[in-house]
Amino acid sequence: MADTGWVSVSAPYVRPRRPGEPDAWAEEAAQQGHVGTHRLRDVEEIRPPRDVAEALGLGPEGTSIVRRRLVLLDGRPTELADSYYPAALARGTRLAEMRKIPGGALAMLAELGYRPHSAEERVMARPSTEPEQQALDIHQEDWVLVLTRVLRTSEGAPIEVTVMTMVADGRELHYKMIINEGA
C-alpha cells in the first residue's frame, strides 16, 4: 500500500542534515535569493508549558531543555522558535549548551540514536503579545501564526516539540496530500 500522508514545506526541517549541508532555513532562504539565519536567545532546563509537557509525555514535575531562537531573514526578525527536548534525553549533551550545534539539533538527536520518524503539526493564528511585538518588530494590531510541531521516533517516543511564532504578514504554509486511489 502506498503512503497517503501529507507532504509539506516542513519536510526539509524534520530530517537530520548531513555533515557540511547548510541548515534547512539557510538553504530555503538562499533558494529565494535571501539570507536566512538564526540567533540563539537562550538554552535552559525548565518545566515546559502544559501542552508541550503533554506532547513530550512528561509528568507534572517533568522538565525539558528548551532552545530559544530568533529566526532572521535578511537580518530582519521573522520568527521565534522554541524547541523543547525531554531533559532526560538532552541533559549533558550539546542540546543543553548555549551554542549552535553543528548540523543542527536533529543531527545531534540522530547521533544520540533518536531519529525522527513522524511529524505532527498544528497551526493557529492569534493576536500578537507585547513581547512578540518587540522581538519580531511588529505592531500591536499584527497577528502571528503559531506552528507547533511534534517529532516522534519510529517507536512513537516524542523527541522534540517546537513552537514557532511567526510574523503572519506574507507567510504562506503549503501542504499537499498524496492519495492512493487503489487502496
GROMACS .gro file of C-alpha atoms in nm:
model
  183
    1MET     CA    1   0.000   0.000   0.000
    2ALA     CA    2   0.135   0.344  -0.093
    3ASP     CA    3   0.192   0.626   0.152
    4THR     CA    4  -0.111   0.852   0.187
    5GLY     CA    5   0.048   1.103   0.425
    6TRP     CA    6   0.071   1.476   0.392
    7VAL     CA    7   0.368   1.639   0.225
    8SER     CA    8   0.453   1.990   0.339
    9VAL     CA    9   0.715   2.260   0.305
   10SER     CA   10   0.826   2.148   0.652
   11ALA     CA   11   0.977   1.825   0.515
   12PRO     CA   12   1.338   1.960   0.499
   13TYR     CA   13   1.308   2.075   0.860
   14VAL     CA   14   1.228   1.734   1.006
   15ARG     CA   15   1.524   1.533   0.880
   16PRO     CA   16   1.878   1.542   1.014
   17ARG     CA   17   2.119   1.733   0.790
   18ARG     CA   18   2.429   1.562   0.655
   19PRO     CA   19   2.776   1.691   0.754
   20GLY     CA   20   2.857   2.011   0.566
   21GLU     CA   21   2.498   2.056   0.447
   22PRO     CA   22   2.351   2.402   0.520
   23ASP     CA   23   2.068   2.422   0.768
   24ALA     CA   24   1.721   2.398   0.616
   25TRP     CA   25   1.633   2.764   0.678
   26ALA     CA   26   1.955   2.895   0.523
   27GLU     CA   27   1.902   2.669   0.223
   28GLU     CA   28   1.535   2.768   0.176
   29ALA     CA   29   1.613   3.139   0.204
   30ALA     CA   30   1.907   3.112  -0.040
   31GLN     CA   31   1.682   2.944  -0.297
   32GLN     CA   32   1.471   3.262  -0.287
   33GLY     CA   33   1.773   3.495  -0.308
   34HIS     CA   34   1.778   3.580   0.063
   35VAL     CA   35   1.992   3.514   0.368
   36GLY     CA   36   1.830   3.305   0.640
   37THR     CA   37   1.992   3.262   0.979
   38HIS     CA   38   1.901   3.242   1.344
   39ARG     CA   39   2.032   3.372   1.672
   40LEU     CA   40   2.027   3.154   1.983
   41ARG     CA   41   1.849   3.354   2.254
   42ASP     CA   42   1.851   3.111   2.546
   43VAL     CA   43   1.904   2.749   2.648
   44GLU     CA   44   1.775   2.629   2.983
   45GLU     CA   45   1.611   2.343   3.170
   46ILE     CA   46   1.251   2.429   3.259
   47ARG     CA   47   0.909   2.290   3.330
   48PRO     CA   48   0.758   2.342   2.985
   49PRO     CA   49   0.409   2.477   2.917
   50ARG     CA   50   0.139   2.217   2.983
   51ASP     CA   51   0.068   2.138   2.615
   52VAL     CA   52   0.440   2.086   2.546
   53ALA     CA   53   0.480   1.868   2.857
   54GLU     CA   54   0.186   1.654   2.744
   55ALA     CA   55   0.326   1.622   2.391
   56LEU     CA   56   0.665   1.516   2.536
   57GLY     CA   57   0.495   1.267   2.769
   58LEU     CA   58   0.630   1.442   3.080
   59GLY     CA   59   0.458   1.419   3.416
   60PRO     CA   60   0.364   1.726   3.620
   61GLU     CA   61   0.716   1.757   3.761
   62GLY     CA   62   0.893   1.669   3.434
   63THR     CA   63   1.143   1.909   3.282
   64SER     CA   64   1.272   1.978   2.936
   65ILE     CA   65   1.564   2.154   2.779
   66VAL     CA   66   1.441   2.446   2.570
   67ARG     CA   67   1.647   2.609   2.296
   68ARG     CA   68   1.502   2.953   2.211
   69ARG     CA   69   1.598   3.110   1.879
   70LEU     CA   70   1.521   3.425   1.684
   71VAL     CA   71   1.491   3.341   1.315
   72LEU     CA   72   1.605   3.613   1.074
   73LEU     CA   73   1.551   3.675   0.703
   74ASP     CA   74   1.798   3.924   0.556
   75GLY     CA   75   1.870   4.038   0.912
   76ARG     CA   76   1.504   4.105   0.998
   77PRO     CA   77   1.317   3.905   1.263
   78THR     CA   78   1.061   3.671   1.112
   79GLU     CA   79   1.002   3.401   1.373
   80LEU     CA   80   1.056   3.296   1.733
   81ALA     CA   81   1.135   2.923   1.752
   82ASP     CA   82   1.141   2.740   2.084
   83SER     CA   83   1.243   2.373   2.068
   84TYR     CA   84   1.184   2.150   2.369
   85TYR     CA   85   1.357   1.817   2.440
   86PRO     CA   86   1.293   1.577   2.729
   87ALA     CA   87   1.557   1.669   2.989
   88ALA     CA   88   1.643   1.302   3.044
   89LEU     CA   89   1.739   1.279   2.676
   90ALA     CA   90   1.909   1.619   2.633
   91ARG     CA   91   2.079   1.687   2.967
   92GLY     CA   92   2.458   1.666   2.938
   93THR     CA   93   2.456   1.692   2.557
   94ARG     CA   94   2.514   1.983   2.319
   95LEU     CA   95   2.134   2.027   2.316
   96ALA     CA   96   2.169   2.172   2.667
   97GLU     CA   97   2.454   2.409   2.581
   98MET     CA   98   2.424   2.777   2.488
   99ARG     CA   99   2.586   2.739   2.147
  100LYS     CA  100   2.489   2.636   1.797
  101ILE     CA  101   2.503   2.266   1.718
  102PRO     CA  102   2.697   2.164   1.405
  103GLY     CA  103   2.442   2.010   1.169
  104GLY     CA  104   2.156   2.122   1.392
  105ALA     CA  105   1.959   1.967   1.677
  106LEU     CA  106   1.817   1.686   1.462
  107ALA     CA  107   2.167   1.574   1.368
  108MET     CA  108   2.253   1.572   1.739
  109LEU     CA  109   1.941   1.367   1.817
  110ALA     CA  110   2.033   1.120   1.541
  111GLU     CA  111   2.385   1.088   1.689
  112LEU     CA  112   2.219   1.002   2.020
  113GLY     CA  113   2.012   0.730   1.847
  114TYR     CA  114   1.686   0.927   1.819
  115ARG     CA  115   1.589   0.965   1.453
  116PRO     CA  116   1.264   1.142   1.372
  117HIS     CA  117   1.014   0.913   1.205
  118SER     CA  118   0.691   1.113   1.214
  119ALA     CA  119   0.597   1.477   1.246
  120GLU     CA  120   0.265   1.624   1.352
  121GLU     CA  121   0.196   1.994   1.303
  122ARG     CA  122  -0.076   2.224   1.429
  123VAL     CA  123  -0.115   2.582   1.303
  124MET     CA  124  -0.321   2.860   1.456
  125ALA     CA  125  -0.349   3.236   1.419
  126ARG     CA  126  -0.384   3.476   1.711
  127PRO     CA  127  -0.315   3.837   1.809
  128SER     CA  128   0.049   3.901   1.895
  129THR     CA  129   0.162   3.961   2.252
  130GLU     CA  130   0.373   4.258   2.359
  131PRO     CA  131   0.695   4.052   2.395
  132GLU     CA  132   0.637   3.904   2.047
  133GLN     CA  133   0.579   4.252   1.904
  134GLN     CA  134   0.909   4.369   2.046
  135ALA     CA  135   1.108   4.061   1.941
  136LEU     CA  136   0.956   4.042   1.592
  137ASP     CA  137   0.939   4.418   1.534
  138ILE     CA  138   0.566   4.412   1.460
  139HIS     CA  139   0.275   4.635   1.559
  140GLN     CA  140   0.019   4.586   1.836
  141GLU     CA  141  -0.256   4.510   1.583
  142ASP     CA  142  -0.048   4.247   1.400
  143TRP     CA  143  -0.136   3.881   1.428
  144VAL     CA  144   0.104   3.587   1.440
  145LEU     CA  145   0.088   3.230   1.317
  146VAL     CA  146   0.188   2.969   1.570
  147LEU     CA  147   0.303   2.635   1.430
  148THR     CA  148   0.360   2.358   1.683
  149ARG     CA  149   0.549   2.052   1.558
  150VAL     CA  150   0.595   1.724   1.746
  151LEU     CA  151   0.864   1.483   1.622
  152ARG     CA  152   0.849   1.116   1.721
  153THR     CA  153   1.072   0.813   1.671
  154SER     CA  154   0.951   0.503   1.487
  155GLU     CA  155   0.853   0.365   1.829
  156GLY     CA  156   0.631   0.670   1.887
  157ALA     CA  157   0.853   0.832   2.150
  158PRO     CA  158   0.839   1.214   2.138
  159ILE     CA  159   1.187   1.363   2.096
  160GLU     CA  160   1.122   1.727   2.009
  161VAL     CA  161   0.839   1.978   2.031
  162THR     CA  162   0.900   2.306   1.851
  163VAL     CA  163   0.672   2.607   1.887
  164MET     CA  164   0.728   2.861   1.608
  165THR     CA  165   0.567   3.202   1.643
  166MET     CA  166   0.579   3.365   1.301
  167VAL     CA  167   0.515   3.706   1.156
  168ALA     CA  168   0.186   3.636   0.974
  169ASP     CA  169   0.222   3.905   0.707
  170GLY     CA  170   0.339   3.744   0.384
  171ARG     CA  171   0.359   3.394   0.536
  172GLU     CA  172   0.230   3.103   0.334
  173LEU     CA  173   0.210   2.744   0.453
  174HIS     CA  174   0.182   2.484   0.178
  175TYR     CA  175   0.057   2.129   0.227
  176LYS     CA  176  -0.043   1.860  -0.017
  177MET     CA  177  -0.172   1.508   0.023
  178ILE     CA  178  -0.070   1.204  -0.178
  179ILE     CA  179  -0.382   0.996  -0.241
  180ASN     CA  180  -0.366   0.627  -0.322
  181GLU     CA  181  -0.688   0.569  -0.517
  182GLY     CA  182  -0.627   0.194  -0.531
  183ALA     CA  183  -0.623   0.149  -0.154
   0.00000   0.00000   0.00000
